[in-house]
PDB file of C-alpha atoms in Angstrom:
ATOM      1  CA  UNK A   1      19.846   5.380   7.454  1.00 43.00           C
ATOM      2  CA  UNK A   2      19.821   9.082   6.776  1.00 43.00           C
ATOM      3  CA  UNK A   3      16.033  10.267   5.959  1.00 51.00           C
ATOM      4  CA  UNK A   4      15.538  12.163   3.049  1.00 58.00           C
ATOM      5  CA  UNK A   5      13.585  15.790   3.563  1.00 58.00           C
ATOM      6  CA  UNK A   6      10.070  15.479   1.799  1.00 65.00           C
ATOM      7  CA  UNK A   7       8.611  18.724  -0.092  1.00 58.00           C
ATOM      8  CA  UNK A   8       5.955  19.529   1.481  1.00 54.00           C
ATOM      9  CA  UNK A   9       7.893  19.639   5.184  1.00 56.00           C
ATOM     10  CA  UNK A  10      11.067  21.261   3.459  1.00 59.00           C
ATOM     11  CA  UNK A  11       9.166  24.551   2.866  1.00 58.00           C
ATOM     12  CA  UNK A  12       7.839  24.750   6.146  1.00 60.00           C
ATOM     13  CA  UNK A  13       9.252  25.259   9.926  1.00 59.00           C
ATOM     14  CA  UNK A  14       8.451  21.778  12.020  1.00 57.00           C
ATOM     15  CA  UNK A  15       8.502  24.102  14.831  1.00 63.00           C
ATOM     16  CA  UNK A  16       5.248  25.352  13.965  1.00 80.00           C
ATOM     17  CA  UNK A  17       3.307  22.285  13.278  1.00 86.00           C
ATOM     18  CA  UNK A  18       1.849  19.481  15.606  1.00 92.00           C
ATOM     19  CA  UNK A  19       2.081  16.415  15.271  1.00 93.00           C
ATOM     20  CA  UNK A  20      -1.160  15.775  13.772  1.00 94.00           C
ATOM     21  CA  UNK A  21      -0.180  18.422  10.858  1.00 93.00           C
ATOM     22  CA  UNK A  22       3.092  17.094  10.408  1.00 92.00           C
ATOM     23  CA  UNK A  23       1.925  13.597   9.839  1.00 95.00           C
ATOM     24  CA  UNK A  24      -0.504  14.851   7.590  1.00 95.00           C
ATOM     25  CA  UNK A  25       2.036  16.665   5.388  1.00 93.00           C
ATOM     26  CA  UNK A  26       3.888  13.351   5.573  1.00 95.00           C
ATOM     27  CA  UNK A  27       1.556  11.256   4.213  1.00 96.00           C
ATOM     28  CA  UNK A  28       0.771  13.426   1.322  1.00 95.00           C
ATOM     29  CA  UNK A  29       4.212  12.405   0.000  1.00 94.00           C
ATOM     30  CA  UNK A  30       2.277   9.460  -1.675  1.00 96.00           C
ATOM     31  CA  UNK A  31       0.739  11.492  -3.500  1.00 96.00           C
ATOM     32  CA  UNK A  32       3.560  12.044  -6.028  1.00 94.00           C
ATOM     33  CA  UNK A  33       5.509   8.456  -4.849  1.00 95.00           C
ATOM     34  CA  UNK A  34       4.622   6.422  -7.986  1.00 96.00           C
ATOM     35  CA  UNK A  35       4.475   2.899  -7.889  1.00 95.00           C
ATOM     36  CA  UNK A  36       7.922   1.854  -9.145  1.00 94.00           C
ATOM     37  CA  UNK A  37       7.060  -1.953 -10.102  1.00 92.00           C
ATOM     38  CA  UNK A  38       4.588  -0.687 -12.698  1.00 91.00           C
ATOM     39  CA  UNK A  39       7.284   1.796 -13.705  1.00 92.00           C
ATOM     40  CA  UNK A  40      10.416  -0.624 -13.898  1.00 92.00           C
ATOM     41  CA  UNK A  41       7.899  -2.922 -16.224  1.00 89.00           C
ATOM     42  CA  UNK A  42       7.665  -0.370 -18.810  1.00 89.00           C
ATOM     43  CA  UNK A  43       4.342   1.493 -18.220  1.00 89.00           C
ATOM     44  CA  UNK A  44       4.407   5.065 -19.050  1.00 89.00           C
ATOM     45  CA  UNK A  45       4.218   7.737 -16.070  1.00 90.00           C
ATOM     46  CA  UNK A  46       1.495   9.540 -17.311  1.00 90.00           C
ATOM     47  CA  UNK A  47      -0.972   6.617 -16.104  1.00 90.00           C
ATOM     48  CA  UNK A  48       0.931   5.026 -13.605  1.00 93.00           C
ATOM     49  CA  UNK A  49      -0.800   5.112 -10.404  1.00 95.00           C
ATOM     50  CA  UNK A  50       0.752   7.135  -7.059  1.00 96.00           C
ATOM     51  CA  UNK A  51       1.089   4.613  -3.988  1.00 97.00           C
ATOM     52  CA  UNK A  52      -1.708   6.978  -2.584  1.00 97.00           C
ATOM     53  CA  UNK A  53      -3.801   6.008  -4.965  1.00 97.00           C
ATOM     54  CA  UNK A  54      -3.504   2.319  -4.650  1.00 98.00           C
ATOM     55  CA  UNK A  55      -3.926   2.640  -0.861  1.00 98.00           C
ATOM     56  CA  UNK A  56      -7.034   4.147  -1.515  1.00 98.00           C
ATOM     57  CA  UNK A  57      -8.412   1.816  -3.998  1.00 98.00           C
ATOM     58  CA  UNK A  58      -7.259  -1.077  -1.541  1.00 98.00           C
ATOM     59  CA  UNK A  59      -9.209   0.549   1.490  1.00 98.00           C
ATOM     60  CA  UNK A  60     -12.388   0.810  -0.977  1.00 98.00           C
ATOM     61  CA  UNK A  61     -11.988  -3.127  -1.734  1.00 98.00           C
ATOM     62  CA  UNK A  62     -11.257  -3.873   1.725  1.00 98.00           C
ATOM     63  CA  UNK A  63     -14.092  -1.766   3.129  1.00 98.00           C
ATOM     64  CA  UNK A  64     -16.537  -3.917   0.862  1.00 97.00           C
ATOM     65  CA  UNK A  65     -15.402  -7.112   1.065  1.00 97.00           C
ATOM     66  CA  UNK A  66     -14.953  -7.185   4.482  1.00 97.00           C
ATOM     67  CA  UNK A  67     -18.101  -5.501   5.364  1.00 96.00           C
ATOM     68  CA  UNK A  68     -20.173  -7.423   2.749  1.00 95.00           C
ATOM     69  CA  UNK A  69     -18.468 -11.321   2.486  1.00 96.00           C
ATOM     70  CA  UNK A  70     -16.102 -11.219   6.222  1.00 97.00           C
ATOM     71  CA  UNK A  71     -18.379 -10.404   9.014  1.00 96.00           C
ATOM     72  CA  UNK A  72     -15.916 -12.251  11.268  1.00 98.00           C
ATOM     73  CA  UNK A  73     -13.335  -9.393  10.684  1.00 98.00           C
ATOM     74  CA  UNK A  74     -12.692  -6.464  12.723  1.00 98.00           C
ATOM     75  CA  UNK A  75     -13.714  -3.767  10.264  1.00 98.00           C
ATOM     76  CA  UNK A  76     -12.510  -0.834  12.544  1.00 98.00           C
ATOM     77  CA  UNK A  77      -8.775  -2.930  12.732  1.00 98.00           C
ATOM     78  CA  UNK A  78      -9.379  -4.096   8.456  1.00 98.00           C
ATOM     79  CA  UNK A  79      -9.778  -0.283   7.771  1.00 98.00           C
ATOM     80  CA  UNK A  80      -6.999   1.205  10.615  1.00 98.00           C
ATOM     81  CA  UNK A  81      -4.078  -1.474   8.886  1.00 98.00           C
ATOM     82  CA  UNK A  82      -5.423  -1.198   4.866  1.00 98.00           C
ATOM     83  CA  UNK A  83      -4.696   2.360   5.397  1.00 98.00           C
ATOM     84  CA  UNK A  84      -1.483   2.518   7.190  1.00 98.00           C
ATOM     85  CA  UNK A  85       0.025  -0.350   5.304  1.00 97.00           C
ATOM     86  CA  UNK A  86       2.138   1.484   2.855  1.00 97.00           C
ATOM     87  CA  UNK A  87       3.297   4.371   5.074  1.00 97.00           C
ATOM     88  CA  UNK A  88       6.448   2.525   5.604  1.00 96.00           C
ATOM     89  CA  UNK A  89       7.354   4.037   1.977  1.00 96.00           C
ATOM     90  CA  UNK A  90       6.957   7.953   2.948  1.00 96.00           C
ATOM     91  CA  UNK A  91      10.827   7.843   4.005  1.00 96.00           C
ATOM     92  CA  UNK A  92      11.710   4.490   2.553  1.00 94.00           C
ATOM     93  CA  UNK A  93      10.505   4.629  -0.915  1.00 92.00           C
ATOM     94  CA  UNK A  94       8.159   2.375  -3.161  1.00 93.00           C
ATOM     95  CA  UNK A  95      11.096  -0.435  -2.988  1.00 89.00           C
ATOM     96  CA  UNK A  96      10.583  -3.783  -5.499  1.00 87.00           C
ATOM     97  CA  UNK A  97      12.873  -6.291  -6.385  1.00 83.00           C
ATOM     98  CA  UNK A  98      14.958  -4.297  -8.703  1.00 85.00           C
ATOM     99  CA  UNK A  99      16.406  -2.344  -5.592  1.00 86.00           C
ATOM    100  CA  UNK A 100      18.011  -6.003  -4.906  1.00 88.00           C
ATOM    101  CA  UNK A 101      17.365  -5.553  -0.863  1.00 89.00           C
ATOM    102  CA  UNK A 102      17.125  -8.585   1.473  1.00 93.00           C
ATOM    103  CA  UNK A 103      13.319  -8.852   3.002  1.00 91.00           C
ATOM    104  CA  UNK A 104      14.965  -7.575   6.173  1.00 94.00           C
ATOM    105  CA  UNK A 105      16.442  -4.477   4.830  1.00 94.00           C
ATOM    106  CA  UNK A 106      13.131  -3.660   3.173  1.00 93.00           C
ATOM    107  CA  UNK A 107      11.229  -4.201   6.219  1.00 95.00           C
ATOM    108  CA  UNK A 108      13.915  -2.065   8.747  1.00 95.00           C
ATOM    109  CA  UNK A 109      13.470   0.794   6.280  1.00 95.00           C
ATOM    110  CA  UNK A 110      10.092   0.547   6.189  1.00 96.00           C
ATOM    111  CA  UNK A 111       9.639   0.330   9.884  1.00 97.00           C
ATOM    112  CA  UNK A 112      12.171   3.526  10.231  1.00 97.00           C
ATOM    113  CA  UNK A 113       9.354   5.185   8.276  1.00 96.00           C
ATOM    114  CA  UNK A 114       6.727   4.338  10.403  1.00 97.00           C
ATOM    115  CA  UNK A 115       8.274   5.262  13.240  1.00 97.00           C
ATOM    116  CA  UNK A 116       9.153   8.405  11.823  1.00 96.00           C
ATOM    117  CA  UNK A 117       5.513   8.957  10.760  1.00 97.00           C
ATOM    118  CA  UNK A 118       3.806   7.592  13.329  1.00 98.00           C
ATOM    119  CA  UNK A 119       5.702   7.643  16.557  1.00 97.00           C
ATOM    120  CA  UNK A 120       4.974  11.526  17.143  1.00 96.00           C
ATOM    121  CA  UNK A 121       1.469  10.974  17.436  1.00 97.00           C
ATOM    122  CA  UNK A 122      -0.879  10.090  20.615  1.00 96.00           C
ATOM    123  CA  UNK A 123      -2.286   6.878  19.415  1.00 97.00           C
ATOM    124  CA  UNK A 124       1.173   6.487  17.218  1.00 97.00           C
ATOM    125  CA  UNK A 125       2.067   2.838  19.050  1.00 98.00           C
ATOM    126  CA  UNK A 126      -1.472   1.749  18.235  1.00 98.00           C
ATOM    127  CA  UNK A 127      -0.921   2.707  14.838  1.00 98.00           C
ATOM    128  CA  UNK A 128       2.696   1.009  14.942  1.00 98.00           C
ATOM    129  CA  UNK A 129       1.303  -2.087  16.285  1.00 98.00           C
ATOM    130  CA  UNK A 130      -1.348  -2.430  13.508  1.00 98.00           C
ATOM    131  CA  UNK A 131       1.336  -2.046  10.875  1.00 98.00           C
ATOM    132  CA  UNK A 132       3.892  -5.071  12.358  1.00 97.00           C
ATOM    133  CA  UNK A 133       1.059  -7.256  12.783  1.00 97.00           C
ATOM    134  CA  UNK A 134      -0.039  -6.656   8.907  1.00 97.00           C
ATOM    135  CA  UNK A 135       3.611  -7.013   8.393  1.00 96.00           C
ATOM    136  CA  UNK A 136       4.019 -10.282  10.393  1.00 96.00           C
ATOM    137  CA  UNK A 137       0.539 -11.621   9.038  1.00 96.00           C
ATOM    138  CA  UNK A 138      -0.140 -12.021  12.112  1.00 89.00           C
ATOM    139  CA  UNK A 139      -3.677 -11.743  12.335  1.00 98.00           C
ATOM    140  CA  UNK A 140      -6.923 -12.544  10.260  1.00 98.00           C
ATOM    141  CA  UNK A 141      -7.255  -9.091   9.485  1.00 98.00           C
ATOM    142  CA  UNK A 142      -3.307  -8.981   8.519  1.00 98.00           C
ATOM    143  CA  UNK A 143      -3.942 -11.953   6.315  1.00 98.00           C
ATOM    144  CA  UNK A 144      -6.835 -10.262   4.473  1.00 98.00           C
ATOM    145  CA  UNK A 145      -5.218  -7.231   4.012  1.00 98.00           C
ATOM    146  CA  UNK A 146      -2.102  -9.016   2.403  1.00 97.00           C
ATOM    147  CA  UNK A 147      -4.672 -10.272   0.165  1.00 97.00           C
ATOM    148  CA  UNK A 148      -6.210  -7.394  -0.654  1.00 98.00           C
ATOM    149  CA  UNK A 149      -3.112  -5.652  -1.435  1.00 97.00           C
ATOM    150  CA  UNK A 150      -2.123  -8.053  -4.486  1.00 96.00           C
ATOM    151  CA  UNK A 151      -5.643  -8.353  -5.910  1.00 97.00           C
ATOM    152  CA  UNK A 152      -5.775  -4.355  -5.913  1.00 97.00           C
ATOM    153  CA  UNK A 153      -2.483  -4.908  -7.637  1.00 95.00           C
ATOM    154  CA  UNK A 154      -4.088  -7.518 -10.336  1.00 94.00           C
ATOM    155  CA  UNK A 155      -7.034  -5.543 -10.865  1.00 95.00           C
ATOM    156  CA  UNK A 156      -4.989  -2.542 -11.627  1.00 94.00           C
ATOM    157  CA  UNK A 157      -2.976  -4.717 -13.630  1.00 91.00           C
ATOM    158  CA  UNK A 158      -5.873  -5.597 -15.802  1.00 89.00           C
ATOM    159  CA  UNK A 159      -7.176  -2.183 -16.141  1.00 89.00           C
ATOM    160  CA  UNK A 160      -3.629  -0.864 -17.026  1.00 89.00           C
ATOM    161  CA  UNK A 161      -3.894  -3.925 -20.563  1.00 85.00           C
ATOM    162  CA  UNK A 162      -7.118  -2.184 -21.407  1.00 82.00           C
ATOM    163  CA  UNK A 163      -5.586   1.635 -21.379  1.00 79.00           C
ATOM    164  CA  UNK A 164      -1.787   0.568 -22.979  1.00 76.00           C
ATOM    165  CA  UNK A 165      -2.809  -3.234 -24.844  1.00 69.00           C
ATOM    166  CA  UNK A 166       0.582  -4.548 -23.398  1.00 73.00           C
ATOM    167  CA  UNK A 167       0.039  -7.462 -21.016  1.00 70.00           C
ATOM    168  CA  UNK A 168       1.465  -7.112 -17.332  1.00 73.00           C
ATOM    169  CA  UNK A 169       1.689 -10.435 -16.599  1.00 82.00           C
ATOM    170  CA  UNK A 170       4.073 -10.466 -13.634  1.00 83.00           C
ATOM    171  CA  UNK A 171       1.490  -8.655 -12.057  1.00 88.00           C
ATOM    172  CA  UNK A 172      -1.664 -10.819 -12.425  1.00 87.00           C
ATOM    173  CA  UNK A 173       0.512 -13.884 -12.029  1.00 89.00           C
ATOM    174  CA  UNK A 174       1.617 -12.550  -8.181  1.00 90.00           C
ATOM    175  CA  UNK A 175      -1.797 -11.638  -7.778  1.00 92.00           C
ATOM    176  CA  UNK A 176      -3.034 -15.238  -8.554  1.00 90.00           C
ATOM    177  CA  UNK A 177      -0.386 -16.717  -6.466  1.00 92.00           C
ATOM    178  CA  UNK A 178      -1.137 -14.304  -3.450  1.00 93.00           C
ATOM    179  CA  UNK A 179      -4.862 -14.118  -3.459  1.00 95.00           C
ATOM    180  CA  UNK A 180      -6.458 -17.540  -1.632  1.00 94.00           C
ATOM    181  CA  UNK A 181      -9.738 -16.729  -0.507  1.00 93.00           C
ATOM    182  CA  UNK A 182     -12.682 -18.485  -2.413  1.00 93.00           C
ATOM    183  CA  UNK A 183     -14.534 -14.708  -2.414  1.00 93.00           C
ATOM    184  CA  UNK A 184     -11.582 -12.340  -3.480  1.00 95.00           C
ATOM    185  CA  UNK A 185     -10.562 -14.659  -6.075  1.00 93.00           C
ATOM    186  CA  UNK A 186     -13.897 -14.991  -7.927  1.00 93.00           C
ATOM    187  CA  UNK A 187     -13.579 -11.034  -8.101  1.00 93.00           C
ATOM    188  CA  UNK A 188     -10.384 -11.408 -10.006  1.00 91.00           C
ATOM    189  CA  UNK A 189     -11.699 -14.070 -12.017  1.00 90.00           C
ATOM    190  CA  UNK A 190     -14.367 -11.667 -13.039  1.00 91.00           C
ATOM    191  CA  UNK A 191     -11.971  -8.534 -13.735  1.00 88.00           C
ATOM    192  CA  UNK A 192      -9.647 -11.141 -16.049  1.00 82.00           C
ATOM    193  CA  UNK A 193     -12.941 -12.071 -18.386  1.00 84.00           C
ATOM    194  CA  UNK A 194     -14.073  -8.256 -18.078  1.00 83.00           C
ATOM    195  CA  UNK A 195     -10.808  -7.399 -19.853  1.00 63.00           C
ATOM    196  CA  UNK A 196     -10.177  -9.381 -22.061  1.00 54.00           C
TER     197      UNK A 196
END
């Protein structure tokens, strides 16, 4: 797969950067990747969120959560994978279901990313490793984070009904189905009746 030059690097000469500024520049690419799911349903650009910005939000819920309701989690490893879990879209893309991939062509381009991204750096493998376990679920931490991906997604959901009045229900209804834990689920429960 042929990787696609991103802005901020295509002004610049790679020669001159390390690796640590290069992956930088990278990752500011989602920054201006918006989320295509919320864009393919019909919400309007001018609100839609960047995938930057829902990484953040989900490393604010997982911060809390963990650190307030899941003392048995790794906070350091919670915090290290909610961060680097969507850098697998800096090359790839913010792919959904309307792109019509099979999981496993999602999840090679995704991994080409982060390998791109990642690979360059001195604790890149660490880094790498983190991401295929949250991939693979392999791990509490990987399990949380799965789950704190979709309720960030539902809770943004909600919030986007309140701004545009049009209902997103694909989006709370994967939420529902993906969030399990007693704890993160009573938080969604509460954002549904808060915007109602």
């Amino acid at each position: 797969m042929q990787q696609k030059a991103l802005p901020a690097l295509s002004r610049l000469s790679l020669k001159q950067l390390s690796p640590l500024l290069e992956t930088y520049l990278e990752v500011q690419h989602l920054k201006q990747l918006y989320r295509q799911g919320w864009l393919q349903n019909g919400l309007k650009k001018e609100i839609c969120e960047s995938v930057a910005e829902h990484s953040f939000a989900a490393a604010i819920l997982a911060l809390f959560l963990a650190d307030n309701y899941f003392p048995q989690l790794d906070l350091k490893k919670v915090l290290i994978m909610v961060l680097l879990h969507d850098f697998g879209e800096i090359y790839a893309g913010d792919l959904t279901p309307v792109n019509n991939l099979q999981a496993e062509e999602k999840y090679h381009r995704e991994q080409q990313s982060i390998h791109q991204v990642l690979a360059k750096l001195p604790q890149g493998q660490k880094y790498i490793a983190l991401w295929e376990e949250f991939e693979k679920g392999e791990s509490p931490e990987a399990q949380f984070i799965k789950q704190i991906d979709k309720l960030e997604m539902g809770l943004q959901a909600h919030l986007y009904e309140t701004l545009s009045q049009e209902h997103r229900t694909l989006f709370t209804q994967a939420a529902d189905e993906a969030v399990k834990d007693a704890e993160l689920k009573a938080i969604f429960e509460e954002m549904k009746k808060a915007t109602l």
